Short mmCIF file of C-alpha atoms in Angstrom, two decimals:
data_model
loop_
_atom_site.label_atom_id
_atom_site.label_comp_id
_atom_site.label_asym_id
_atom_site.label_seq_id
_atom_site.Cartn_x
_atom_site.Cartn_y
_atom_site.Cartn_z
CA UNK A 1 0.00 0.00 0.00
CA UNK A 2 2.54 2.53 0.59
CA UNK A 3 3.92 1.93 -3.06
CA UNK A 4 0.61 2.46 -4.47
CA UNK A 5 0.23 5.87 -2.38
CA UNK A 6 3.74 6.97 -3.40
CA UNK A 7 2.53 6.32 -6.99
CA UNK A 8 -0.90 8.13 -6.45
CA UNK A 9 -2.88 5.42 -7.04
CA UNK A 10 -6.45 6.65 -5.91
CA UNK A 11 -7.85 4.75 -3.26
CA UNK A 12 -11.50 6.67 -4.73
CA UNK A 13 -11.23 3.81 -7.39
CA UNK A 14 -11.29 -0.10 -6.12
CA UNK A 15 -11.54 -1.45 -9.53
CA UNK A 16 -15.37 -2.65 -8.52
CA UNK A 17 -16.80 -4.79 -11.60
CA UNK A 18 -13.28 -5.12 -13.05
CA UNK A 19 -11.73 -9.04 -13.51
CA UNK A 20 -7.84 -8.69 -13.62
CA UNK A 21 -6.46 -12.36 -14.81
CA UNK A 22 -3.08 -14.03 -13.32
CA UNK A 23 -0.94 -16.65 -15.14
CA UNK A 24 0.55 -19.41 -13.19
CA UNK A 25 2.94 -22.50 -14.04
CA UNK A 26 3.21 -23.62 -10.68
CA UNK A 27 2.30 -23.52 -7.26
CA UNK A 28 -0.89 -22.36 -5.70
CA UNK A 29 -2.53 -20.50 -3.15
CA UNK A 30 -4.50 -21.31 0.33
CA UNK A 31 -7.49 -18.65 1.00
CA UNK A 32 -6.37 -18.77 4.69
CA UNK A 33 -3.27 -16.58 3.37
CA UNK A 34 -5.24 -14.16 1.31
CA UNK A 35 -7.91 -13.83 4.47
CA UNK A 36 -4.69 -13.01 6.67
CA UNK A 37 -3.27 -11.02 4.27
CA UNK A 38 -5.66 -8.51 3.67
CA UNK A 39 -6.91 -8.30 6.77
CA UNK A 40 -3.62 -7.41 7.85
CA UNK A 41 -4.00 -4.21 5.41
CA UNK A 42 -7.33 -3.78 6.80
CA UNK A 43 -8.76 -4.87 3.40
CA UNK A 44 -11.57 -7.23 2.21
CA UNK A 45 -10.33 -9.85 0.63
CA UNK A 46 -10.81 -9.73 -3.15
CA UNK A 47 -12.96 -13.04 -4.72
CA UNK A 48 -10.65 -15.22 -5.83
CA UNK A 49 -11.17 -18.29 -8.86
CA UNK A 50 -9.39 -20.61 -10.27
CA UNK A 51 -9.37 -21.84 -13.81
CA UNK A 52 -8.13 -25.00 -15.13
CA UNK A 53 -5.82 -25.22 -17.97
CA UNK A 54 -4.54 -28.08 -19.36
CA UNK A 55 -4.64 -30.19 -16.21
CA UNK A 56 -3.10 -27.50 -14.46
CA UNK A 57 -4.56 -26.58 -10.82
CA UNK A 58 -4.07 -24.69 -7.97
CA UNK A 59 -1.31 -27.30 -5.80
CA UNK A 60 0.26 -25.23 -3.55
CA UNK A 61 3.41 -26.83 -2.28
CA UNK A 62 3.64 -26.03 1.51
CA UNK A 63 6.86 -24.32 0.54
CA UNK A 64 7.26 -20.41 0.62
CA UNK A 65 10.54 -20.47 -0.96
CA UNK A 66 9.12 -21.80 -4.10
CA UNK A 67 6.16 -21.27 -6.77
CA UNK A 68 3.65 -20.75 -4.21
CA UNK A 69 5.16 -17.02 -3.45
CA UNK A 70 4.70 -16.56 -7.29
CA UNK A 71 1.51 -17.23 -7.28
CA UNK A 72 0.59 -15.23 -3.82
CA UNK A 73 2.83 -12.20 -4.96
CA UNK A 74 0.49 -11.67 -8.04
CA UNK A 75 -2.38 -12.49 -6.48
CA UNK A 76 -2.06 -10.29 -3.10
CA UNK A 77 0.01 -7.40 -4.92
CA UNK A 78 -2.87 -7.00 -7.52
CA UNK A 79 -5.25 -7.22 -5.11
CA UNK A 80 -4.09 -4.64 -2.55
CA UNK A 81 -4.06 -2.11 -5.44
CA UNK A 82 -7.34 -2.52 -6.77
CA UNK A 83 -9.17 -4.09 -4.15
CA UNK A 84 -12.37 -4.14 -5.27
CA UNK A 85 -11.20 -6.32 -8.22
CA UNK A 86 -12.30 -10.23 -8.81
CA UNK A 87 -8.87 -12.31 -9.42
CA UNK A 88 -9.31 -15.32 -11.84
CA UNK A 89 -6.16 -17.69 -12.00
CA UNK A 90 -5.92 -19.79 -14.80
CA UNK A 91 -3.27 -22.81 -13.59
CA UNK A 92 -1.39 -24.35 -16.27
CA UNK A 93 1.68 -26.61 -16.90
CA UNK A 94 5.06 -25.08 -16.77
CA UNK A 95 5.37 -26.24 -21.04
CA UNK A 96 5.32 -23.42 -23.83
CA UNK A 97 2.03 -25.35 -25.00
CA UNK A 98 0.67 -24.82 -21.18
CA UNK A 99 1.53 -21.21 -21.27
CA UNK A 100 -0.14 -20.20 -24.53
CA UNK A 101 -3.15 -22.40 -23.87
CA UNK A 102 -3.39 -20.23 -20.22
CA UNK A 103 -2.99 -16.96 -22.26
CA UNK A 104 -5.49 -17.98 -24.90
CA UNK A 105 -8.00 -19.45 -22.53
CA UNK A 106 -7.57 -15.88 -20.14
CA UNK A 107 -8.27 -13.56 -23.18
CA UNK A 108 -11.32 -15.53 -24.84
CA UNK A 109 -12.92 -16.51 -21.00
CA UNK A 110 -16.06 -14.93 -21.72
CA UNK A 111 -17.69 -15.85 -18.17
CA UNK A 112 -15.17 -14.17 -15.86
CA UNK A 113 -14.13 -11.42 -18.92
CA UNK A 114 -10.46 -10.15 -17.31
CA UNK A 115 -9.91 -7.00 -19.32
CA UNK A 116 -6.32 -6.92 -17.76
CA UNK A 117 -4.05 -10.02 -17.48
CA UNK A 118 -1.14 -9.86 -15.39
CA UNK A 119 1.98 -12.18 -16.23
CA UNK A 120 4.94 -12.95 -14.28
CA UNK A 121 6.49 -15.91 -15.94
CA UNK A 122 8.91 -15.98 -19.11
CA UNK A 123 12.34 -16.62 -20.19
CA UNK A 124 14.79 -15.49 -23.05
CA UNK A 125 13.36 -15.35 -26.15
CA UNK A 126 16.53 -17.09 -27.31
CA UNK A 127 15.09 -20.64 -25.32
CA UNK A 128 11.78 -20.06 -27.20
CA UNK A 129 10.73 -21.69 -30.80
CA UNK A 130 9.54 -19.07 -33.26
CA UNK A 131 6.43 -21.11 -33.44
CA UNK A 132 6.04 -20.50 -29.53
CA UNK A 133 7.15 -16.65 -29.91
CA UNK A 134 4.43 -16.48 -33.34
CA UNK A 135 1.29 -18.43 -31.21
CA UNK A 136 1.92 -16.52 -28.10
CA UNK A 137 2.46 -13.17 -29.88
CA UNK A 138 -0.68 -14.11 -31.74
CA UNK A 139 -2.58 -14.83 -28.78
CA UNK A 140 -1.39 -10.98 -27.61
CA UNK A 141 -3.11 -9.39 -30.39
CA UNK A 142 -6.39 -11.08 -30.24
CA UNK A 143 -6.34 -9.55 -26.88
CA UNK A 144 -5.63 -6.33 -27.92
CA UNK A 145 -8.46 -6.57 -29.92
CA UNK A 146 -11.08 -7.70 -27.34
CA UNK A 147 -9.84 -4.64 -25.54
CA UNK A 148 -7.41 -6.68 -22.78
CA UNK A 149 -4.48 -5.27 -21.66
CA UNK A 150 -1.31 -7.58 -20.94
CA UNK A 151 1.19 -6.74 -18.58
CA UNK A 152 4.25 -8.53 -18.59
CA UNK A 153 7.44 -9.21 -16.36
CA UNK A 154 10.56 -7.99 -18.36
CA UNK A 155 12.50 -10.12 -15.94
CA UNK A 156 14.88 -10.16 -12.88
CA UNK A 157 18.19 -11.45 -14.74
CA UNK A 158 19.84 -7.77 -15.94
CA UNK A 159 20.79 -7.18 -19.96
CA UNK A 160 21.84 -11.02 -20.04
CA UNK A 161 18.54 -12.68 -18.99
CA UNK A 162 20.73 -14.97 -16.99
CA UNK A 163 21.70 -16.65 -20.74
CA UNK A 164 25.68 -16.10 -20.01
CA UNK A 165 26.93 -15.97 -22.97
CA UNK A 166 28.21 -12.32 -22.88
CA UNK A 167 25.41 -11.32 -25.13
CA UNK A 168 22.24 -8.81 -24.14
CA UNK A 169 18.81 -10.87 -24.11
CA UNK A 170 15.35 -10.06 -23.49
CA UNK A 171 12.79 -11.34 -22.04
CA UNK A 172 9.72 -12.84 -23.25
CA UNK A 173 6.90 -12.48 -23.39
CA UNK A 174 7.59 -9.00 -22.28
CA UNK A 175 9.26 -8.37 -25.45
CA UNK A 176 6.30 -8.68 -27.38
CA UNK A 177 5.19 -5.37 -28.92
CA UNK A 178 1.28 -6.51 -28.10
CA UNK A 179 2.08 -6.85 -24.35
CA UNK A 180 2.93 -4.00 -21.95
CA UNK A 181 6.62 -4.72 -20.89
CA UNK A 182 7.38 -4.21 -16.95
CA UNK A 183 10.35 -3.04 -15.79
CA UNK A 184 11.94 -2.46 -12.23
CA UNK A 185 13.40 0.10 -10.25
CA UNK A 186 15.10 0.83 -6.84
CA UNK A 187 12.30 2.83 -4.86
CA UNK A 188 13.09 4.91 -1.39
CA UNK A 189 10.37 6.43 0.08
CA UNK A 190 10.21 9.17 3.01
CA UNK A 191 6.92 10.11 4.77
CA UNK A 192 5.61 8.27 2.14
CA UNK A 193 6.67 10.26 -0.71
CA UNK A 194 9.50 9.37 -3.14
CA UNK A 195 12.70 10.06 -2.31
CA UNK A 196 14.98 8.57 -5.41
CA UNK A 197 14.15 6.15 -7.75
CA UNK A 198 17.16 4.49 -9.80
CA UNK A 199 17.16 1.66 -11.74
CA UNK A 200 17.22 -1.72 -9.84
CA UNK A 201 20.45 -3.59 -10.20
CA UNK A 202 22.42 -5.02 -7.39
CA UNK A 203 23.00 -8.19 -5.58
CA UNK A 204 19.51 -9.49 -5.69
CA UNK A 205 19.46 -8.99 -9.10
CA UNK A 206 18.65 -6.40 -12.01
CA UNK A 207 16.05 -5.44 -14.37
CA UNK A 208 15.20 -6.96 -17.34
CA UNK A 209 15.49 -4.77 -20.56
CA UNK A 210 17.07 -4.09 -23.90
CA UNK A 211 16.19 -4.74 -27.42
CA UNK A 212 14.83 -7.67 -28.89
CA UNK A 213 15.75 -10.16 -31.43
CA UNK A 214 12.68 -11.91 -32.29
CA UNK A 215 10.20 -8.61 -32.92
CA UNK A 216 11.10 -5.39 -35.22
CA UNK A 217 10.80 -2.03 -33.83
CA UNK A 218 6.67 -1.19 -33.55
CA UNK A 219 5.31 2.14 -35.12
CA UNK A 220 4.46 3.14 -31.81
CA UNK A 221 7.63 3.20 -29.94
CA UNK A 222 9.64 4.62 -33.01
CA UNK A 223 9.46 8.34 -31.47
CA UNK A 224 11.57 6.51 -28.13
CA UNK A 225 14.92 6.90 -29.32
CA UNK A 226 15.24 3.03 -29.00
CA UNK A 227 19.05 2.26 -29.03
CA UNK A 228 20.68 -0.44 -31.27
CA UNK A 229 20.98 -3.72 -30.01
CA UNK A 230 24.60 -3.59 -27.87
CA UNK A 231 25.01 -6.78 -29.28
CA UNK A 232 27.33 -6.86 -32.65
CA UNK A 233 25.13 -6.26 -35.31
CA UNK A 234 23.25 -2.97 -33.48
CA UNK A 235 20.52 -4.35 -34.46
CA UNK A 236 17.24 -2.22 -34.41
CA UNK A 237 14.00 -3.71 -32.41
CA UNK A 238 11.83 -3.53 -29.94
CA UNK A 239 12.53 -1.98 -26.92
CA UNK A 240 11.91 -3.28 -23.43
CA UNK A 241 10.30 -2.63 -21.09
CA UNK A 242 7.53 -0.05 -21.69
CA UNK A 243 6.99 0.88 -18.06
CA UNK A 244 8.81 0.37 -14.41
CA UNK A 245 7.58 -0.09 -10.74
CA UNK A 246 9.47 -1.08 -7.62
CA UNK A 247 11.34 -4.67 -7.73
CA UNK A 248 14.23 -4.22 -5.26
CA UNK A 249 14.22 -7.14 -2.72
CA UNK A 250 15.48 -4.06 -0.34
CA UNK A 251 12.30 -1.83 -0.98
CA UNK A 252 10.14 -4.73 -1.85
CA UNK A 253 6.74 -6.16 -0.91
CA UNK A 254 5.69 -7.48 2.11
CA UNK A 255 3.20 -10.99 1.27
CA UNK A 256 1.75 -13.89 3.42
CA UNK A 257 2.80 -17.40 1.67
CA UNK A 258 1.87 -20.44 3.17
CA UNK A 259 1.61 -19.19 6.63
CA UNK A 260 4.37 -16.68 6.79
CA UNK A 261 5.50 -13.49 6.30
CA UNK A 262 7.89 -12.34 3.34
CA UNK A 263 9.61 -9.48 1.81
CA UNK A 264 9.50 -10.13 -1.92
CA UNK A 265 10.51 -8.51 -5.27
CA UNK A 266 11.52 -8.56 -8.91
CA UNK A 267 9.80 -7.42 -11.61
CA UNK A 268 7.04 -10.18 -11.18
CA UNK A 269 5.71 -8.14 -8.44
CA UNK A 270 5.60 -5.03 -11.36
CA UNK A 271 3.49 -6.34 -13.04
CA UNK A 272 0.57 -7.17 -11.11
CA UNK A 273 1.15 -3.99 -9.85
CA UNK A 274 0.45 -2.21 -13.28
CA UNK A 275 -2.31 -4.81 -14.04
CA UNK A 276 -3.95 -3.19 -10.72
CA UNK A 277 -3.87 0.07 -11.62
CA UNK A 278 -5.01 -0.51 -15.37
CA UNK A 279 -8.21 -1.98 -13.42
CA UNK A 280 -8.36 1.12 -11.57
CA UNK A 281 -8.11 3.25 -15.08
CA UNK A 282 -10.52 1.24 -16.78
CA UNK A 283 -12.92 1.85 -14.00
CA UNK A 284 -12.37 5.35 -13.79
CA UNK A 285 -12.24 5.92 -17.70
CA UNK A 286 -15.35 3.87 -17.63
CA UNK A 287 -13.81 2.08 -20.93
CA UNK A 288 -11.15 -0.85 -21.61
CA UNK A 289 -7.57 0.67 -21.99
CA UNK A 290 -6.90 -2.71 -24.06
CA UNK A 291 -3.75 -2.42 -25.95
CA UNK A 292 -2.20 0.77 -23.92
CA UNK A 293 1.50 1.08 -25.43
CA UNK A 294 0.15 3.70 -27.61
CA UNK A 295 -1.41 5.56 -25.92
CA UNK A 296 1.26 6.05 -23.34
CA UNK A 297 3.73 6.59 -25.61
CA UNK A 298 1.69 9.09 -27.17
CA UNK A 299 1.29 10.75 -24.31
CA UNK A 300 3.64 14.79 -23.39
CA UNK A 301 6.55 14.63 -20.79
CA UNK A 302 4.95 17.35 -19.54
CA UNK A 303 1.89 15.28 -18.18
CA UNK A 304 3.21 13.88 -15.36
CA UNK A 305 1.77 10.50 -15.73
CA UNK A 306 5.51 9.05 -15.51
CA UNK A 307 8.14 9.27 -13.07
CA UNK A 308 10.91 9.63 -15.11
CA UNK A 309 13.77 7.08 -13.94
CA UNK A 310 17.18 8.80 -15.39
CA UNK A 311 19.91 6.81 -13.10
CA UNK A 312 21.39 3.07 -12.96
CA UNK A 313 21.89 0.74 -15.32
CA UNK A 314 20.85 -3.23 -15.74
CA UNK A 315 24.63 -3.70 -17.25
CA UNK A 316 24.27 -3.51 -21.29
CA UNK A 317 21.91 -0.52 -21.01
CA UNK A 318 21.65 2.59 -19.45
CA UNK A 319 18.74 4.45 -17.18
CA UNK A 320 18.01 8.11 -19.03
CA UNK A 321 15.61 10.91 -19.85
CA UNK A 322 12.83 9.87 -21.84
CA UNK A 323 12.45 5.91 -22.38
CA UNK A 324 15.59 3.72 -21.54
CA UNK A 325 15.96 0.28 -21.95
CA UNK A 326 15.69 -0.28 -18.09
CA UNK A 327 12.60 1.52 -16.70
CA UNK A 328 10.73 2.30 -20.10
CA UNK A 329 9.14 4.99 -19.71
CA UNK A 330 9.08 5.15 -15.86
CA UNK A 331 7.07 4.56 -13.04
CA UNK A 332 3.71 6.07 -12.85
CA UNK A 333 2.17 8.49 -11.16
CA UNK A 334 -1.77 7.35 -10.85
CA UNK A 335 -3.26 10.36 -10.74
CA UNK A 336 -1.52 12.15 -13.68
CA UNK A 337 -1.86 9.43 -15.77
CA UNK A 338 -5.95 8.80 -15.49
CA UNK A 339 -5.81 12.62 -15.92
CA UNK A 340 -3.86 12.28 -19.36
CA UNK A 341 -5.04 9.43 -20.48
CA UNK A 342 -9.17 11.09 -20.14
CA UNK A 343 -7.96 13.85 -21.70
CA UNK A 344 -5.90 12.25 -24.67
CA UNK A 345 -9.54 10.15 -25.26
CA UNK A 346 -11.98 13.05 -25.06
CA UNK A 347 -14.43 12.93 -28.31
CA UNK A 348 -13.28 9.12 -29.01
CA UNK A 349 -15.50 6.71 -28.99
CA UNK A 350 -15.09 4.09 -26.04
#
């Protein structure tokens, strides 16, 4: 909660009638943690489902040192932010077939209708087929065009992706140019205001972010001043991530999993985290953002809607004015950015 108030997310908006939808490979979650969770923050606790994919279910290990705290981290980050959201988890195996079939059963789930789906899985693109990359990336634009947003984890592994082979990799899918790419920064607060924000890279780990191989440089994100690739070749493509939010372990998030209490980060927390507070926008807009990247990078410096993250570095690529290939655009301010985004839509249709 005090990330979400440093970032002016309104607490006017609960994200009532929204459905935000969480992909998960693993793990589970026990209601008696989400009860003690929120009541802890002196919240309701959101109504939770779970969806069945591919023989996949909710099998939460016992263990909080492994999926489980994925799973919880999405589901209790998310649901702090916009608590007045419903939270559908769709379960699936940990296989590339698994994953798509989760993303494609999310976006066409016409009984529980998540306009936002929030996903903190993914590797290199480099350990992905190009039929996987094509079908999943194909999966992203049929959301786009049922009006769901996707918010993805650019990943916790730095410029290499944890490949080690000296080259820069990104992440996907948070490298897909249908998907809204989250990045991660250092965050300090005082009195509950933001003192410095950098980009996060230290002994925990780093964020995700540089240019991709797989996916050409979008329309939208050609006014960025994307950098070449730093890998030989400089070669020109899309740039990750879009956005940022706090990851740091050291400034992280405080969840319940399986009975006890953690301080958790990377950028998995980011981006259920953005997913809540595109359920808060769509409520207040009273319209599906859907695909979002451009209309955020559309959108003047001089708005506000971004706190612009100009110091760090996640090794190949460094944080700067305008978008850098560590914290995107930056992290948001709420507030500023439901005002920009209503007016950049006034006299369009819904």
């Amino acid at each position: 909660l005090d990330i979400a108030r440093a970032d002016r997310v309104g607490r006017e908006r609960v994200g009532s009638g929204q459905a935000i939808g969480i992909i998960e490979l693993g793990g589970g979650f026990d209601q008696q943690d989400l009860v003690a969770y929120f009541q802890s923050l002196g919240l309701a606790t959101p109504a939770v489902y779970s969806v069945s994919v591919d023989g996949g279910t909710n099998s939460p290990t016992g263990d909080p040192n492994g999926p489980d705290a994925e799973v919880l981290l999405d589901l209790e980050v998310a649901g702090a932010v916009a608590n007045g959201v419903t939270l559908v988890v769709y379960f699936a195996p940990n296989t590339d077939r698994g994953f798509i079939d989760a993303v494609t059963t999310a976006v066409h789930d016409a009984t529980n209708n998540p306009l936002v789906i929030s996903i903190s899985w993914g590797g290199p693109e480099s350990t992905w087929s190009s039929q996987s990359l094509t079908a999943m990336d194909q999966a992203f634009q049929a959301a786009g065009t049922m009006g769901v947003t996707v918010c993805c984890a650019s990943g916790d592994q730095g410029s290499g992706d944890g490949v080690g082979d000296g080259l820069a990799h990104v992440d996907f899918p948070a490298s897909s140019p249908h998907v809204l790419g989250c990045g991660g920064t250092t965050l300090t607060l005082s009195s509950g205001t933001i003192q410095s924000e950098t980009a996060w890279s230290d002994a925990s780990g780093a964020t995700g972010g540089g240019v991709s191989d797989a996916f050409a440089l979008p329309d939208w994100q050609s006014g960025a001043d994307v950098p070449p690739s730093a890998n030989p070749g400089g070669r020109v493509g899309r740039g990750v991530p879009d956005v940022a939010g706090n990851a740091d372990p050291q400034t992280g998030y405080r969840v319940h999993v399986d009975g006890q209490d953690l301080t958790v980060g990377g950028t998995s927390a980011v981006a259920p985290l953005w997913a809540g507070l595109v359920a808060l926008l769509n409520q207040s807009l009273g319209r599906p953002l859907g695909f979002v990247n451009v209309a955020l990078y559309s959108l003047s410096p001089g708005s506000g809607a971004f706190h612009d993250v100009t110091e760090g570095s996640n090794g190949a690529y460094q944080a700067g004015t305008g978008w850098d290939a560590c914290t995107g655009l930056g992290s948001p301010d709420g507030q500023a950015l439901a005002s920009a985004l209503g007016s950049s839509a006034e006299g369009s249709a819904p």
